[in-house]
Coordinates of C-alpha atoms and ligand atoms in Angstrom, one line a residue:
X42 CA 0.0 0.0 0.0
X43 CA 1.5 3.1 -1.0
X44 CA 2.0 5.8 1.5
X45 CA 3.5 8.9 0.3
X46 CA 2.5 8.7 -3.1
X47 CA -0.1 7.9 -5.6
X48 CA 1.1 8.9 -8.8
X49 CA 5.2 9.7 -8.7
X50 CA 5.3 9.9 -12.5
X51 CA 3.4 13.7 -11.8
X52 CA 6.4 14.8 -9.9
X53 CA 8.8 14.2 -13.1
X54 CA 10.1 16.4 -15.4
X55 CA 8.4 15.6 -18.5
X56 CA 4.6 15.2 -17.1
X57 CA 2.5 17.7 -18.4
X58 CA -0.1 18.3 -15.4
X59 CA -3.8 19.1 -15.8
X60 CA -3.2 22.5 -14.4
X61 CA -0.5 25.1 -15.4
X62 CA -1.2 27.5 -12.8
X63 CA 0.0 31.2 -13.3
X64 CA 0.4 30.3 -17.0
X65 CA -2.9 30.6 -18.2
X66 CA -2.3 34.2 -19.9
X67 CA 1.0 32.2 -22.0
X68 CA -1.7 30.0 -23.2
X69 CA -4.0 32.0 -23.7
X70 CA -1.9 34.3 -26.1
X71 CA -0.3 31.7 -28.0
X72 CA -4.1 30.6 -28.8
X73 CA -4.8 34.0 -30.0
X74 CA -1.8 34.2 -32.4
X75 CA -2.4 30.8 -33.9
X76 CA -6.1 31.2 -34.1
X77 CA -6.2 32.4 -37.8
X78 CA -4.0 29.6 -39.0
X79 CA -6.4 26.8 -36.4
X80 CA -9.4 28.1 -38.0
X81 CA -7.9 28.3 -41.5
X82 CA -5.2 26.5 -42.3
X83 CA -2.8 27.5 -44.8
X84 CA -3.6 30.9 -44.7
X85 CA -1.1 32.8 -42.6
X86 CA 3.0 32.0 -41.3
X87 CA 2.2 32.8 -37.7
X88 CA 5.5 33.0 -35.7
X89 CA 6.2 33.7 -32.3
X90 CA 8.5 33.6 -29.4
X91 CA 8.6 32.8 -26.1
X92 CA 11.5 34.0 -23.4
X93 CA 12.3 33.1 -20.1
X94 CA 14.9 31.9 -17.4
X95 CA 15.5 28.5 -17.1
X96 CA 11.7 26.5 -14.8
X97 CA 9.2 29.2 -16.2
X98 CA 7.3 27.1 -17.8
X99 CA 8.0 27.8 -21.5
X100 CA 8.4 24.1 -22.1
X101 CA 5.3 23.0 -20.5
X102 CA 3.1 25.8 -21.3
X103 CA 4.0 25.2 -25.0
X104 CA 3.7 21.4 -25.0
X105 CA 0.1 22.3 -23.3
X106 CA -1.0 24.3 -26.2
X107 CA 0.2 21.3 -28.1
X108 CA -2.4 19.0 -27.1
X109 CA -5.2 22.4 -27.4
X110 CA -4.0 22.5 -30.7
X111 CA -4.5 18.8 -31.4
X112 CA -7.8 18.8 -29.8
X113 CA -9.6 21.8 -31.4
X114 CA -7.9 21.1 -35.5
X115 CA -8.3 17.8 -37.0
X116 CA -5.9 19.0 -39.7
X117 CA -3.2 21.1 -38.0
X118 CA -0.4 19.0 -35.3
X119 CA 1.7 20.0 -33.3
X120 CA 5.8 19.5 -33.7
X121 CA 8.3 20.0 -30.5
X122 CA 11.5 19.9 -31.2
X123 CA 14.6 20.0 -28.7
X124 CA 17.6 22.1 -30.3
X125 CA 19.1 21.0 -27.3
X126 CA 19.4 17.5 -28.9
X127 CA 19.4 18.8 -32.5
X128 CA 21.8 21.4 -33.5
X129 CA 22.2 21.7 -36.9
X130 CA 19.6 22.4 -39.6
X131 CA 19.1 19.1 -41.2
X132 CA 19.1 17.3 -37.6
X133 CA 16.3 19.6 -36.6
X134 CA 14.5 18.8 -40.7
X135 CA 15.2 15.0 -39.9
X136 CA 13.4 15.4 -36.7
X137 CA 10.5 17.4 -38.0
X138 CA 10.2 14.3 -40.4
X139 CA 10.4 12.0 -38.2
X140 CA 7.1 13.1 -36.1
X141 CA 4.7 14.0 -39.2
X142 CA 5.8 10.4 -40.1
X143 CA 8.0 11.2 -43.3
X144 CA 10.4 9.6 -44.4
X145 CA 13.5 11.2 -44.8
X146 CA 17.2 10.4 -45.8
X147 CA 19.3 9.7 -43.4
X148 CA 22.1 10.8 -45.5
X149 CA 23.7 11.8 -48.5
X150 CA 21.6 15.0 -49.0
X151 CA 22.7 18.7 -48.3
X152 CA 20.5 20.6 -45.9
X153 CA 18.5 23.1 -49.0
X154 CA 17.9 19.1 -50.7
X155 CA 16.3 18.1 -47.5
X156 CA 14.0 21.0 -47.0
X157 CA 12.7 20.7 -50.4
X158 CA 12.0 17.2 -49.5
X159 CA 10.1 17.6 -46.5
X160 CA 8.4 20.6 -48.3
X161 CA 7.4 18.5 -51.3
X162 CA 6.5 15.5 -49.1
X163 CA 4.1 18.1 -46.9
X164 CA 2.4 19.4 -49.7
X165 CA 2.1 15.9 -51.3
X166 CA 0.3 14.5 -47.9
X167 CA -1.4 17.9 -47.2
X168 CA 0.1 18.5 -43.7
X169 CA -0.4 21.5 -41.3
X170 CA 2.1 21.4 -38.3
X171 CA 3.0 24.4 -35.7
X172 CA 6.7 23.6 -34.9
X173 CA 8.1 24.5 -31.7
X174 CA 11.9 25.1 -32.0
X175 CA 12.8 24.7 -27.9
X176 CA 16.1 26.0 -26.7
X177 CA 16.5 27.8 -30.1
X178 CA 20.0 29.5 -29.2
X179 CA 21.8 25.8 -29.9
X180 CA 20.6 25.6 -33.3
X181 CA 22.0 29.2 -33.6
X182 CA 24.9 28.7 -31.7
X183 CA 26.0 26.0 -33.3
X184 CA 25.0 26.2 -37.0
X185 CA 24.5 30.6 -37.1
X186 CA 21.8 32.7 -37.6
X187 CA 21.4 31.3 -41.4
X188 CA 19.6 28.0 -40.7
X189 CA 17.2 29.7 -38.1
X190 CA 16.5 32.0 -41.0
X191 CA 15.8 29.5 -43.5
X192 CA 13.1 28.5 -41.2
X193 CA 12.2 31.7 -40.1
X194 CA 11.5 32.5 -44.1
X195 CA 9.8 29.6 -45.4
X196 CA 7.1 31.7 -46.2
X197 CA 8.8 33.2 -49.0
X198 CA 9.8 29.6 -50.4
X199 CA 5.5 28.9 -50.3
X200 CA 4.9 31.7 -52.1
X201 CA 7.7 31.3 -54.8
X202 CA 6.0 27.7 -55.2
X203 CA 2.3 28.4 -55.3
X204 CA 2.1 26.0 -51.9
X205 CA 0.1 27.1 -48.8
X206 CA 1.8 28.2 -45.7
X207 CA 1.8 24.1 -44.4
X208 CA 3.7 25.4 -40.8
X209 CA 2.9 27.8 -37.6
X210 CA 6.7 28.8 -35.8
X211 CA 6.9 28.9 -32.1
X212 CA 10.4 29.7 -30.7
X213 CA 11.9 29.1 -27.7
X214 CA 14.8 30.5 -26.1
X215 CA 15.8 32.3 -22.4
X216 CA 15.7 36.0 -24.3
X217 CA 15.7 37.6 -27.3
X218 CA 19.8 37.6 -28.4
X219 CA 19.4 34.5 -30.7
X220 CA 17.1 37.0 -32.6
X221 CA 19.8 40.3 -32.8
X222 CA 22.1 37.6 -34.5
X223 CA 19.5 37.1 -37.3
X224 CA 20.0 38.9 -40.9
X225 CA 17.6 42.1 -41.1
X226 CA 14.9 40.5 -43.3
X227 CA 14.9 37.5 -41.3
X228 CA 14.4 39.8 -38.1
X229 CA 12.0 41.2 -39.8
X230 CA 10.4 38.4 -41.7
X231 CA 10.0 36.9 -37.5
X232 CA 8.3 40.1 -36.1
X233 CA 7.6 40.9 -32.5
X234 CA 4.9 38.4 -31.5
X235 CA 6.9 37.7 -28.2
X236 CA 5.3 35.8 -25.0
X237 CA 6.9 36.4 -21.7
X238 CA 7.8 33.9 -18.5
X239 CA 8.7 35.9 -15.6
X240 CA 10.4 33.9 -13.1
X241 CA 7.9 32.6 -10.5
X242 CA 7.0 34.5 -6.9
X243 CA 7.0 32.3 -4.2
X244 CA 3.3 32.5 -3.9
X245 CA 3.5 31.2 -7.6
X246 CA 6.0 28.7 -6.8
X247 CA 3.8 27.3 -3.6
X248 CA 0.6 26.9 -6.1
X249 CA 2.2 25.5 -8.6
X250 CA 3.5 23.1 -5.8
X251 CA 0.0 22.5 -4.3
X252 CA -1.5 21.7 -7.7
X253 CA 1.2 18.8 -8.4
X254 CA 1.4 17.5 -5.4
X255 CA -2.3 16.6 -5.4
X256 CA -2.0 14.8 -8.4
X257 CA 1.0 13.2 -6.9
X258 CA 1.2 12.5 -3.7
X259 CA -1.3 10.8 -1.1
X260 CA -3.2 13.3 0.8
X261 CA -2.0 13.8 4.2
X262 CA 1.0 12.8 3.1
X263 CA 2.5 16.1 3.0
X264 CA 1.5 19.7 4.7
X265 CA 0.8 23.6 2.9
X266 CA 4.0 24.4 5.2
X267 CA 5.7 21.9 3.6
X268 CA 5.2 23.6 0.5
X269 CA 5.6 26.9 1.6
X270 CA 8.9 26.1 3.3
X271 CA 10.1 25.0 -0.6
X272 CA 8.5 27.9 -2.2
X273 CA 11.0 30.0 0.6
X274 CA 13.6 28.6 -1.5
X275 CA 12.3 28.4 -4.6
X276 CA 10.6 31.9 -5.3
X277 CA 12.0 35.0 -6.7
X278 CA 13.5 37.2 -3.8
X279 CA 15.1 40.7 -4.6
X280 CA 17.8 40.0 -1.5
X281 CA 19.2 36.7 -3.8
X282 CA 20.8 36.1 -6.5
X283 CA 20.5 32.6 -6.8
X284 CA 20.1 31.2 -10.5
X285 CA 17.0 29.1 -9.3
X286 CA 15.1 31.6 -7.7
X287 CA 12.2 31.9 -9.5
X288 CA 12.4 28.2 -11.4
X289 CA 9.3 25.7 -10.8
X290 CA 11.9 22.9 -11.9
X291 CA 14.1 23.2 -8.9
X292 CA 11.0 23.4 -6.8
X293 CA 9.6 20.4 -8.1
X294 CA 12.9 18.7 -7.5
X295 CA 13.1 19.2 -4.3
X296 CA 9.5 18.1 -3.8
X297 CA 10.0 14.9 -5.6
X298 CA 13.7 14.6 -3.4
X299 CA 12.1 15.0 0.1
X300 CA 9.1 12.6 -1.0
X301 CA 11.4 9.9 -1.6
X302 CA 13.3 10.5 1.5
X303 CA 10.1 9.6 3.7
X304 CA 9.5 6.9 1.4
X305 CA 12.9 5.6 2.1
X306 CA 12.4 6.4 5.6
X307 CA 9.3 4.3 5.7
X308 CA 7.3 6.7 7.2
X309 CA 4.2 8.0 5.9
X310 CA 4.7 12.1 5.8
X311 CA 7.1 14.4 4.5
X312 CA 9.0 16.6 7.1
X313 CA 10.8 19.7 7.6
X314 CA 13.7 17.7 8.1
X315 CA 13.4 15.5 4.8
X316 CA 13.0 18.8 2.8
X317 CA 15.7 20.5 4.4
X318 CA 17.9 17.1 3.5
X319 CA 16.7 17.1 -0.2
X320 CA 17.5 21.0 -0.2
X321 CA 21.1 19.7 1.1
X322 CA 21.5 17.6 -1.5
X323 CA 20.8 19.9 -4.5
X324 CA 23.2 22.5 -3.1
X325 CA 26.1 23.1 -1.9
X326 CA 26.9 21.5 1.6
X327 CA 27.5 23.3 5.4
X328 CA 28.8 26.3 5.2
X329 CA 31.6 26.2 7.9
X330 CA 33.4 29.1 7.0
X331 CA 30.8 31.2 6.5
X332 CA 29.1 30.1 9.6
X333 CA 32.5 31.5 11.8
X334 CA 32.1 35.1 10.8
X335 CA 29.1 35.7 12.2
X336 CA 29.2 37.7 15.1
X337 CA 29.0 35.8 18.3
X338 CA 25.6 36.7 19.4
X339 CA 24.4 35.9 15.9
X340 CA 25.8 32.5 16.2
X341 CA 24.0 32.0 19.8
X342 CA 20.5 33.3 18.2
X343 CA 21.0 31.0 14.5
X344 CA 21.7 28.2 17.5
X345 CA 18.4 29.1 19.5
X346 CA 16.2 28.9 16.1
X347 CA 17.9 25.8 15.3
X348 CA 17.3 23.9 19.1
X349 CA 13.6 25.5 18.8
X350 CA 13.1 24.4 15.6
X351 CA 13.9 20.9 16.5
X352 CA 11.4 20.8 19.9
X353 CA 9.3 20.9 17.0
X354 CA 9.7 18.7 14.5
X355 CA 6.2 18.5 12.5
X356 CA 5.8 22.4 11.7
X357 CA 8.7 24.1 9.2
X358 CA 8.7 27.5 10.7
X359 CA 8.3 28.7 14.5
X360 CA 7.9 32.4 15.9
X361 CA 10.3 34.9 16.7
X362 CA 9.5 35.3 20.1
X363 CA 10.2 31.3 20.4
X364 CA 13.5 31.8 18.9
X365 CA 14.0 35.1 21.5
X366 CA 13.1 33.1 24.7
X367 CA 15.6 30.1 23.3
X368 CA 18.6 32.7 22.8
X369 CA 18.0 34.2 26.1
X370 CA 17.9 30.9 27.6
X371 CA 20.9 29.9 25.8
X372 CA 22.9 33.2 26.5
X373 CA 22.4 32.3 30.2
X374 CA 23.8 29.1 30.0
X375 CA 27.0 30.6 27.8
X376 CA 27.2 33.4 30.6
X377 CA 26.7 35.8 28.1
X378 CA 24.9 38.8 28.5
X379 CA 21.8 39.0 26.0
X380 CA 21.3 41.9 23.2
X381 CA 18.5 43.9 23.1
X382 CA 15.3 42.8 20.9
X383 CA 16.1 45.5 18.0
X384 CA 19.6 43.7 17.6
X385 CA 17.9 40.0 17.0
X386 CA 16.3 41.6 14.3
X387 CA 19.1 42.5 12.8
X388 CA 20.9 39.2 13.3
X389 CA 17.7 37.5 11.7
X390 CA 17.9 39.7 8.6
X391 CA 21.4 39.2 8.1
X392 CA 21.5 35.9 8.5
X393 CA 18.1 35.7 6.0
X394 CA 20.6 37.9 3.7
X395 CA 23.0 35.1 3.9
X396 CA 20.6 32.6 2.9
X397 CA 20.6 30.5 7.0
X398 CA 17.1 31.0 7.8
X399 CA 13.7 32.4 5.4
X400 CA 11.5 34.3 6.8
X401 CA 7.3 34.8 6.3
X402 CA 4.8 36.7 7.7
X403 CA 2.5 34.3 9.5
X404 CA -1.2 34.0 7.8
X405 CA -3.6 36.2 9.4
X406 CA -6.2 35.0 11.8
X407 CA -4.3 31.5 12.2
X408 CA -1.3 33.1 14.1
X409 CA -2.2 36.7 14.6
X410 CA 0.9 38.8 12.7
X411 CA 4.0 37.3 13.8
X412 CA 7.3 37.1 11.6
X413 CA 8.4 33.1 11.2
X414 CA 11.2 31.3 10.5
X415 CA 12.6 28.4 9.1
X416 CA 15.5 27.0 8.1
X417 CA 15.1 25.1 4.3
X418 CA 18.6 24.2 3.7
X419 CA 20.7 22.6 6.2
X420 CA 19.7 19.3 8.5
X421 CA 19.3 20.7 11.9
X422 CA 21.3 18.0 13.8
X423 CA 24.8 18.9 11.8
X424 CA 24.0 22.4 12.4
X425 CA 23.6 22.1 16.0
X426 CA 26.7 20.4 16.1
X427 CA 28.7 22.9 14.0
X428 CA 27.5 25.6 16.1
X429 CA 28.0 24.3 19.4
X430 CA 31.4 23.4 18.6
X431 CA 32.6 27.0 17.1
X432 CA 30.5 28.8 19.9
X433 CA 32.5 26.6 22.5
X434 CA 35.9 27.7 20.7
X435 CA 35.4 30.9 20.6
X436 CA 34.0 31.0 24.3
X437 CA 37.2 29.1 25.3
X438 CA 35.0 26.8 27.2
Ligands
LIG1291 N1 2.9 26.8 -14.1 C1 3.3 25.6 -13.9 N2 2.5 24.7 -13.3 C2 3.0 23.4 -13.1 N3 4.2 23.0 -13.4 C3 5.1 23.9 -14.0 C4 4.7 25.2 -14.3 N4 5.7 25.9 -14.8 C5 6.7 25.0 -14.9 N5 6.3 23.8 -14.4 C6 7.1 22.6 -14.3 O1 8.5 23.0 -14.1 C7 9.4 22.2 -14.9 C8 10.2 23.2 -15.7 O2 9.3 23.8 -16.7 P1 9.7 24.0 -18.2 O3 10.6 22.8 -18.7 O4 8.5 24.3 -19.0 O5 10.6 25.3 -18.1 P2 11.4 26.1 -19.2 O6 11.0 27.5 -19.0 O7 11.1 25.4 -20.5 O8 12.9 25.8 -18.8 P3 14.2 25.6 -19.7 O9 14.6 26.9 -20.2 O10 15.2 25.2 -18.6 O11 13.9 24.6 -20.7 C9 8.6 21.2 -15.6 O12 8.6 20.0 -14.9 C10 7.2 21.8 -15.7 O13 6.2 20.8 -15.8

């Protein structure tokens, strides 16, 4: 009987999920810019691109208007092709081939002899297709701007031999320099139909977590603050820099990462302490050094939010004023005289700046307005340990 999940294939890479939540206006424009050629096939080259960093859900959100597309035309389909995995101009030919079911030479052809094959061989079966060119910058990259603009000017090639326009363009790339490297009529040929991912908000990223995990995992097998302590992580935030903020990939990851672990475990919920392991695992490990220049009292306070944190094992986050009456506890037992309340709020926003502890502001009504705090990234045990041990050095005890 399974306990923590009911359908792990939902928490993997490829799934497309019934829900794309927070990209229902990408889908909703790339069905208004293909509408002309869905309702009339044939009659209009409609090309456009879609930008965004790395988890924003251009993949997906296309893929998803591939199946609208195959549901609402019985004559037009839907191509995607990774540029990723082909990087040259017949590769990426061979592969459009290869999904419209047409047979095409392996071999032994230049790239303009393939084209004209796969041009007569659409016109001869009477095949619509919107292509999706994923990743776009590698075919560039690797092969220049001139076989992107062959594709990019097909429609010129129709029209020089009385043929319909048989394909729809969608490109897909993380901004728009694979398009400065293109000739001027190609640029121009492309226009500036262009759909954009921002990176995700944490309140995105926590949504987005919600909706898979109830298509994946068994209910009561995980908790919101579970989620929200990933989204922590995982969402945009102006004070980091970190290349996954904003990326529901990573965030999935980690979901999928900390599932397993109370799988593993045997147990039948996912934990702080599982998520904070997974986190662990996809970055970097403790941060030692970083860890001894905090100022002394900082250390003591981190130390108190970690040993509070731990008294409480099935909730992510706990409240300030938990993690003040720990420190001053602790600062007795150091001999230490305590700082003021105005200083822990310093030391919690440094050590937030750092990237130790995340911080929300509790829901209201459930908690009153209280400022919480977790810690995602690090196991709590080998923290304690760490801490203890460079408190005790530098107190000489
Ligand atoms: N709005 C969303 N709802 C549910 N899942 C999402 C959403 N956005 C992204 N995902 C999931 O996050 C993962 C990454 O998304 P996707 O591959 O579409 O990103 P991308 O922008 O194409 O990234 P890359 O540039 O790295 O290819 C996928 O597993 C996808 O299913």
């Amino acid at each position: 009987m399974p306990r923590i999940f009911k359908n792990e294939a939902a928490l993997t890479p490829e799934y497309i999920p019934s829900k794309l939540p927070h990209r229902e206006e990408q889908l909703k424009q790339l069905e208004t810019y293909f509408s002309g050629f869905l309702e009339s096939p044939g009659s209009m080259y409609p090309k456009v691109v879609l930008i965004g960093r790395p988890g924003s859900g251009k993949t997906v959100t296309s893929r998803k208007f591939g199946n609208y597309v195959v549901r609402s035309s019985e004559r037009v389909r839907y191509v995607h092709v990774s540029c990723f995995l082909n990087r040259t101009l017949s590769s990426v030919l061979k592969d459009i081939g290869v999904q419209l079911n047409i047979a095409i030479p392996k071999r032994g052809f230049s790239t303009e002899e393939l084209l004209k094959m796969l041009l007569d061989m659409v016109r001869d079966k009477d095949i619509y297709a919107i292509v999706a060119l994923d990743d776009v910058f590698h075919l560039v990259n690797n092969s220049g701007p001139h076989a992107l603009g062959t594709l990019i000017r097909l429609g010129e090639e129709y029209v020089s031999r009385g043929d319909k326009y048989r394909f729809g363009l969608i490109l897909i790339s993380q901004d728009l320099t694979f398009r400065d490297q293109l000739d001027r009529s190609s640029q121009s040929a492309l226009g500036n139909a262009v759909i954009k991912f921002e990176p995700y908000t944490k309140d995105q990223i926590f949504e987005i977590l919600l909706a898979r995990a109830q298509e994946a995992l068994v209910d009561g097998a995980y908790d919101e603050e579970i989620l929200e302590m990933i989204a922590d992580v995982a969402g945009v935030d102006e004070k980091s820099m970190d290349e996954h903020r904003g990326d529901a990939r990573y965030a999935i990851d980690i979901l999928w990462r900390a599932s397993k672990l109370a799988e593993m475990k045997g147990v039948d919920r996912i934990l702080p302490e599982h998520v904070r392991e997974a986190i662990k695992n996809t970055l970097r490990g403790i941060r030692s050094d970083e860890l001894r220049m905090l100022p002394l009292h900082e250390k003591i306070f981190l130390l108190a939010i970690v040993r509070s944190l731990m008294k409480n094992p099935n909730s992510p986050y706990i409240p300030f004023g938990t993690a003040e009456d720990e420190y001053q506890m602790l600062c007795e037992q150091y001999g230490q005289e305590p700082r003021k309340h105005t200083q822990l709020w310093e030391y919690l926003r440094d050590l937030n700046t750092k990237g130790f502890v995340e911080t929300r502001t509790s829901s209201k009504g459930m908690r009153g307005r209280t400022t919480l705090i977790s810690i995602p990234s690090e196991p709590l045990e080998t923290l304690k340990e760490e801490l203890e041990k460079i408190i005790k050095g530098e107190l000489g005890t």
